[in-house]
Coordinates of C-alpha atoms in Angstrom, one line a residue:
X1387 CA 24.7 54.8 -60.8
X1388 CA 24.9 55.5 -57.4
X1389 CA 21.4 55.4 -57.6
X1390 CA 20.8 52.1 -58.9
X1391 CA 23.7 50.4 -56.2
X1392 CA 21.7 52.0 -53.7
X1393 CA 17.9 50.1 -55.1
X1394 CA 20.8 47.3 -55.3
X1395 CA 21.0 47.6 -51.4
X1396 CA 17.8 48.0 -50.4
X1397 CA 16.4 45.4 -52.6
X1398 CA 19.2 42.5 -50.5
X1399 CA 18.1 44.0 -46.9
X1400 CA 14.8 43.4 -48.1
X1401 CA 15.4 39.4 -48.8
X1402 CA 18.0 39.7 -45.8
X1403 CA 14.7 40.8 -44.1
X1404 CA 12.6 38.5 -45.4
X1405 CA 15.0 35.3 -44.9
X1406 CA 15.1 35.9 -41.3
X1407 CA 12.1 36.3 -40.4
X1408 CA 11.3 33.6 -42.0
X1409 CA 13.0 31.8 -40.8
X1410 CA 12.0 32.9 -37.6
X1411 CA 8.7 31.4 -38.0
X1412 CA 9.8 28.4 -39.5
X1413 CA 11.1 27.8 -35.3
X1414 CA 8.0 28.9 -33.5
X1415 CA 6.1 26.3 -35.6
X1416 CA 8.5 23.4 -34.9
X1417 CA 8.6 24.0 -31.6
X1418 CA 6.2 21.9 -29.5
X1419 CA 3.4 22.9 -27.9
X1420 CA 3.6 22.3 -23.5
X1421 CA 2.8 19.1 -21.9
X1422 CA -0.5 19.7 -20.6
X1423 CA -2.1 17.6 -17.5
X1424 CA -5.1 16.9 -20.2
X1425 CA -3.2 15.8 -22.4
X1426 CA -3.3 11.7 -22.8
X1427 CA 0.0 9.7 -21.5
X1428 CA 1.7 6.6 -21.1
X1429 CA 4.9 5.2 -20.5
X1430 CA 7.4 5.9 -23.2
X1431 CA 10.8 4.2 -21.2
X1432 CA 10.3 0.6 -18.1
X1433 CA 9.2 1.4 -15.6
X1434 CA 9.9 0.6 -11.8
X1435 CA 8.1 -0.9 -9.1
X1436 CA 9.8 -0.3 -5.8
X1437 CA 9.8 -2.4 -2.6
X1438 CA 11.3 -1.5 0.8
X1439 CA 11.2 -5.4 1.3
X1440 CA 14.4 -8.0 0.6
X1441 CA 13.5 -9.9 -2.8
X1442 CA 11.3 -13.2 -2.8
X1443 CA 9.5 -12.3 0.6
X1444 CA 5.4 -11.0 0.5
X1445 CA 5.8 -7.5 -1.3
X1446 CA 8.3 -8.9 -3.7
X1447 CA 5.4 -11.7 -4.8
X1448 CA 2.8 -8.7 -5.1
X1449 CA 5.2 -6.5 -7.3
X1450 CA 5.6 -8.7 -9.3
X1451 CA 2.1 -10.1 -9.6
X1452 CA 1.0 -6.7 -10.1
X1453 CA 3.6 -5.7 -12.7
X1454 CA 2.8 -8.9 -14.8
X1455 CA -0.7 -7.5 -14.6
X1456 CA -0.4 -4.5 -15.4
X1457 CA 2.0 -5.4 -18.4
X1458 CA -0.2 -8.7 -20.2
X1459 CA -3.8 -8.4 -19.1
X1460 CA -4.2 -3.6 -18.6
X1461 CA -2.1 -3.6 -21.5
X1462 CA 0.8 -1.4 -20.4
X1463 CA 2.7 -0.6 -22.9
X1464 CA 6.7 -1.0 -21.4
X1465 CA 8.3 -3.4 -19.3
X1466 CA 7.5 -3.0 -15.3
X1467 CA 10.6 -4.1 -13.6
X1468 CA 10.9 -5.0 -9.5
X1469 CA 13.3 -3.1 -7.7
X1470 CA 13.8 -3.8 -4.2
X1471 CA 15.4 -1.2 -1.7
X1472 CA 15.3 -2.2 1.9
X1473 CA 16.2 -0.2 5.2
X1474 CA 14.6 1.9 8.2
X1475 CA 11.0 -0.1 8.1
X1476 CA 10.3 1.4 5.0
X1477 CA 11.9 4.9 4.8
X1478 CA 15.0 3.9 2.2
X1479 CA 12.0 2.7 -0.1
X1480 CA 9.6 5.9 0.3
X1481 CA 13.4 8.4 -0.4
X1482 CA 14.5 6.3 -3.3
X1483 CA 11.1 7.2 -5.3
X1484 CA 11.2 10.7 -3.7
X1485 CA 14.2 10.8 -5.4
X1486 CA 13.1 10.2 -8.4
X1487 CA 11.7 12.4 -11.2
X1488 CA 7.6 12.5 -10.9
X1489 CA 7.5 10.9 -14.1
X1490 CA 5.3 8.3 -13.8
X1491 CA 8.2 6.1 -15.0
X1492 CA 8.4 4.6 -11.2
X1493 CA 5.7 3.7 -8.9
X1494 CA 6.0 3.3 -5.0
X1495 CA 4.4 -1.0 -3.7
X1496 CA 3.3 0.2 -0.7
X1497 CA 2.3 -1.8 2.5
X1498 CA 1.2 -0.2 6.0
X1499 CA 5.0 0.4 7.0
X1500 CA 4.3 4.0 5.3
X1501 CA 2.1 4.4 7.9
X1502 CA 3.9 3.7 11.0
X1503 CA 7.6 4.5 10.0
X1504 CA 7.4 7.7 9.6
X1505 CA 6.0 8.5 12.7
X1506 CA 8.7 6.0 15.2
X1507 CA 11.2 7.4 13.2
X1508 CA 9.8 10.8 12.7
X1509 CA 10.1 11.2 9.2
X1510 CA 9.6 14.7 7.1
X1511 CA 8.5 12.3 5.0
X1512 CA 4.8 10.2 4.9
X1513 CA 1.9 8.7 3.3
X1514 CA 0.7 12.6 2.1
X1515 CA 4.5 12.6 0.3
X1516 CA 3.0 10.8 -2.3
X1517 CA 0.3 10.9 -4.8
X1518 CA -2.6 7.5 -4.5
X1519 CA -2.9 5.5 -7.7
X1520 CA -5.3 2.9 -5.9
X1521 CA -5.5 0.0 -3.6
X1522 CA -5.6 -3.1 -4.7
X1523 CA -5.5 -5.7 -1.7
X1524 CA -6.3 -5.5 1.8
X1525 CA -4.8 -7.5 4.5
X1526 CA -6.9 -7.9 7.5
X1527 CA -5.3 -8.7 11.4
X1528 CA -7.2 -11.3 12.6
X1529 CA -7.2 -13.2 16.0
X1530 CA -7.0 -17.0 16.0
X1531 CA -7.0 -19.8 19.1
X1532 CA -6.4 -23.0 19.3
X1533 CA -9.6 -25.0 18.0
X1534 CA -10.3 -26.3 21.4
X1535 CA -10.2 -22.9 23.3
X1536 CA -12.9 -22.6 24.9
X1537 CA -14.6 -19.6 24.2
X1538 CA -16.1 -20.4 20.7
X1539 CA -16.5 -16.2 19.0
X1540 CA -15.5 -12.9 19.6
X1541 CA -18.3 -12.4 22.3
X1542 CA -17.2 -15.1 24.8
X1543 CA -13.4 -14.3 24.4
X1544 CA -13.8 -10.6 25.5
X1545 CA -16.5 -12.1 28.6
X1546 CA -14.3 -14.2 29.7
X1547 CA -11.1 -12.1 29.2
X1548 CA -12.4 -9.5 31.2
X1549 CA -13.1 -12.2 34.2
X1550 CA -9.5 -12.8 34.0
X1551 CA -7.7 -10.2 33.7
X1552 CA -4.6 -10.7 32.4
X1553 CA -4.0 -14.5 31.7
X1554 CA -4.4 -14.7 28.5
X1555 CA -1.3 -14.2 26.8
X1556 CA -1.4 -13.7 22.4
X1557 CA 1.1 -13.4 20.2
X1558 CA 1.6 -10.9 17.5
X1559 CA 4.8 -10.4 15.4
X1560 CA 7.6 -7.7 17.2
X1561 CA 6.3 -4.9 19.4
X1562 CA 5.0 -1.9 18.4
X1563 CA 3.4 -3.2 15.0
X1564 CA 0.1 -3.8 13.3
X1565 CA -0.1 -6.9 15.7
X1566 CA 0.0 -5.1 19.1
X1567 CA -1.9 -1.9 18.1
X1568 CA -4.9 -4.3 16.8
X1569 CA -4.6 -5.5 20.5
X1570 CA -3.8 -2.9 22.3
X1571 CA -7.0 -1.1 20.1
X1572 CA -8.8 -4.1 21.4
X1573 CA -7.6 -3.8 24.6
X1574 CA -9.0 -0.4 25.1
X1575 CA -12.3 -0.9 23.2
X1576 CA -13.4 -3.8 25.4
X1577 CA -11.7 -3.4 28.7
X1578 CA -9.8 -6.4 29.1
X1579 CA -6.4 -6.5 29.7
X1580 CA -4.5 -9.9 28.4
X1581 CA -1.0 -10.3 27.9
X1582 CA 0.9 -9.2 24.8
X1583 CA 3.8 -11.4 23.9
X1584 CA 6.1 -10.8 21.2
X1585 CA 7.2 -13.7 18.5
X1586 CA 9.7 -13.8 15.4
X1587 CA 6.3 -14.3 13.1
X1588 CA 3.1 -15.9 11.9
X1589 CA 5.4 -19.5 12.2
X1590 CA 5.9 -18.9 15.3
X1591 CA 2.8 -17.6 17.1
X1592 CA 1.2 -21.2 15.3
X1593 CA 3.6 -23.2 17.0
X1594 CA 3.3 -21.0 20.4
X1595 CA -0.3 -21.5 20.3
X1596 CA -0.8 -25.7 19.6
X1597 CA 1.8 -26.4 22.2
X1598 CA -0.5 -24.3 24.8
X1599 CA 2.5 -20.6 25.2
X1600 CA 0.0 -18.5 24.2
X1601 CA -3.6 -19.0 24.3
X1602 CA -3.8 -16.9 20.8
X1603 CA -2.4 -15.2 18.1
X1604 CA -2.8 -11.9 16.4
X1605 CA -1.6 -12.3 12.6
X1606 CA -3.3 -12.9 8.9
X1607 CA -5.5 -15.3 6.5
X1608 CA -2.1 -15.9 4.7
X1609 CA 0.2 -17.2 7.1
X1610 CA -2.4 -18.9 9.6
X1611 CA -4.9 -20.6 6.6
X1612 CA -3.1 -24.1 6.7
X1613 CA -3.5 -24.6 10.0
X1614 CA -7.2 -23.3 9.8
X1615 CA -7.6 -25.4 7.0
X1616 CA -5.9 -28.7 8.4
X1617 CA -8.9 -27.9 12.0
X1618 CA -5.9 -26.7 14.5
X1619 CA -6.7 -23.3 14.7
X1620 CA -9.9 -21.0 14.2
X1621 CA -10.2 -17.4 13.6
X1622 CA -12.8 -15.5 16.4
X1623 CA -12.1 -11.7 15.3
X1624 CA -12.3 -10.1 12.4
X1625 CA -9.9 -6.8 12.9
X1626 CA -10.9 -6.0 8.5
X1627 CA -13.7 -4.7 6.7
X1628 CA -14.2 -7.8 4.5
X1629 CA -15.5 -10.5 5.7
X1630 CA -13.4 -13.7 6.0
X1631 CA -13.7 -17.1 3.6
X1632 CA -14.7 -18.6 7.1
X1633 CA -18.5 -17.9 8.0
X1634 CA -19.2 -16.5 11.1
X1635 CA -16.0 -14.6 12.3
X1636 CA -17.2 -11.8 14.1
X1637 CA -15.0 -7.9 13.1
X1638 CA -14.3 -5.4 15.4
X1639 CA -16.7 -3.5 13.2
X1640 CA -20.1 -5.8 14.2
X1641 CA -19.0 -5.5 18.0
X1642 CA -19.0 -1.7 17.6
X1643 CA -15.3 -0.4 17.3
X1644 CA -15.0 0.6 13.8
X1645 CA -11.9 2.9 14.2
X1646 CA -10.5 -1.0 15.5
X1647 CA -10.1 -1.8 11.9
X1648 CA -6.4 -2.5 11.4
X1649 CA -5.2 -4.3 7.8
X1650 CA -2.7 -4.5 6.0
X1651 CA -2.9 -2.0 3.1
X1652 CA -1.7 -3.2 -0.7
X1653 CA -1.4 -0.5 -2.6
X1654 CA 0.6 1.5 -5.7
X1655 CA 1.6 5.9 -5.3
X1656 CA 3.2 8.1 -7.3
X1657 CA 6.0 10.7 -6.4
X1658 CA 4.1 13.8 -5.3
X1659 CA 3.6 16.4 -7.6
X1660 CA 2.9 14.3 -10.6
X1661 CA 0.9 15.4 -12.6
X1662 CA -2.6 14.6 -12.2
X1663 CA -3.0 12.6 -16.0
X1664 CA -0.2 10.1 -15.3
X1665 CA -1.6 9.3 -12.0
X1666 CA -5.3 8.9 -14.0
X1667 CA -3.7 6.7 -16.9
X1668 CA -1.9 4.2 -14.0
X1669 CA -5.6 4.5 -12.1
X1670 CA -7.6 3.5 -14.5
X1671 CA -4.9 0.7 -15.3
X1672 CA -5.0 -0.8 -12.4
X1673 CA -8.3 -0.5 -11.4
X1674 CA -9.3 -2.3 -15.0
X1675 CA -8.0 -5.6 -13.5
X1676 CA -11.1 -5.5 -10.4
X1677 CA -11.7 -9.3 -12.9
X1678 CA -8.5 -11.0 -13.3
X1679 CA -8.1 -14.0 -12.7
X1680 CA -4.2 -13.3 -11.6
X1681 CA -4.7 -11.8 -9.6
X1682 CA -7.8 -13.7 -8.0
X1683 CA -5.8 -16.6 -8.4
X1684 CA -3.0 -14.6 -5.9
X1685 CA -5.6 -13.0 -3.6
X1686 CA -6.5 -16.8 -3.2
X1687 CA -2.6 -18.1 -2.2
X1688 CA -1.9 -15.5 -0.4
X1689 CA -4.9 -14.9 1.8
X1690 CA -5.8 -11.2 0.9
X1691 CA -8.4 -9.6 0.3
X1692 CA -9.2 -8.0 -3.2
X1693 CA -10.4 -4.5 -2.9
X1694 CA -10.1 -2.0 -6.0
X1695 CA -10.3 1.3 -4.7
X1696 CA -9.5 4.9 -6.2
X1697 CA -6.2 6.5 -4.8
X1698 CA -8.6 9.0 -3.5
X1699 CA -10.5 6.0 -1.3
X1700 CA -7.2 4.4 -1.6
X1701 CA -5.6 7.9 1.2
X1702 CA -9.0 8.4 2.6
X1703 CA -8.7 4.7 4.5
X1704 CA -4.9 5.0 4.7
X1705 CA -5.5 8.8 6.5
X1706 CA -8.0 6.8 9.7
X1707 CA -5.0 3.8 9.6
X1708 CA -2.7 6.4 10.0
X1709 CA -4.6 8.3 12.9
X1710 CA -5.5 5.5 14.6
X1711 CA -1.6 4.2 14.8
X1712 CA -0.5 7.2 16.0
X1713 CA -2.5 7.4 18.7
X1714 CA -1.9 3.3 19.5
X1715 CA 2.0 4.6 19.3
X1716 CA 1.6 7.0 21.7
X1717 CA -0.5 4.5 24.3
X1718 CA 2.6 2.1 24.1
X1719 CA 5.2 5.3 25.0
X1720 CA 6.6 4.3 21.5
X1721 CA 6.4 7.8 20.2

């Protein structure tokens, strides 16, 4: 009797152990594999594009245009919403993205502010705090004069400025921004001496040059295009890398000053530390829009130049401009 009870107990113990091991194996089988950077990825929830400017401005229009093209033409399977986090010259928007998960569902919409603000405000963050997706458009700084100005091109402008130091007054938006930096850089390269006069924006600069209050101004093709078409003003120097629509306009590269290039770089970036497969997903989607009719129309309407470049190339250009801006900001005594 006791022997039979012992056998039953042993049998029950064996069954218990088998069930325990089976449950353990079942749990191990059901566990999902670890996500690898080589795995394919796509967004699974709505994506947020963060801009650091107010709604309705140039950055907002650019962000919404890109979002629409990515959803309708590139096949992004979720909604892309645009959020404005304005303030601090872009610092608020950058911080907002860095405070969110690096999961590919928050994208920073970039302009030159992420190259300037970290230096002027001595921030601990900057463009290298992010992972680049791609560069999409450039918006070159351009020097404009009245159509009846005595200098027909950049060379004659420089010759006149050298012969008349301090006489030429040049408008640009604000103090210590891209437009003043472009002019200071040109002075350093050529030896000219012009008088920079800050304005409230491109519209005021155009009024001033047409009214004879200044002889020239720096702006972008989007702001100046209508007056160029009307024959009231004309571009004489392109600070960008791509030729303007107007033929025969010399660039700083043509003049032999490639390190004087100054453009508004419009691109997209992710929080630093985002897995490479996520970054690559977004890069591929953006670069697939090179022939987008909607983006071409946006470029034509806003005077920007399509310059689709990989994330790596985008950062190489950004690094060059960051260094140039830093040098000029020091010269201006701002940093």
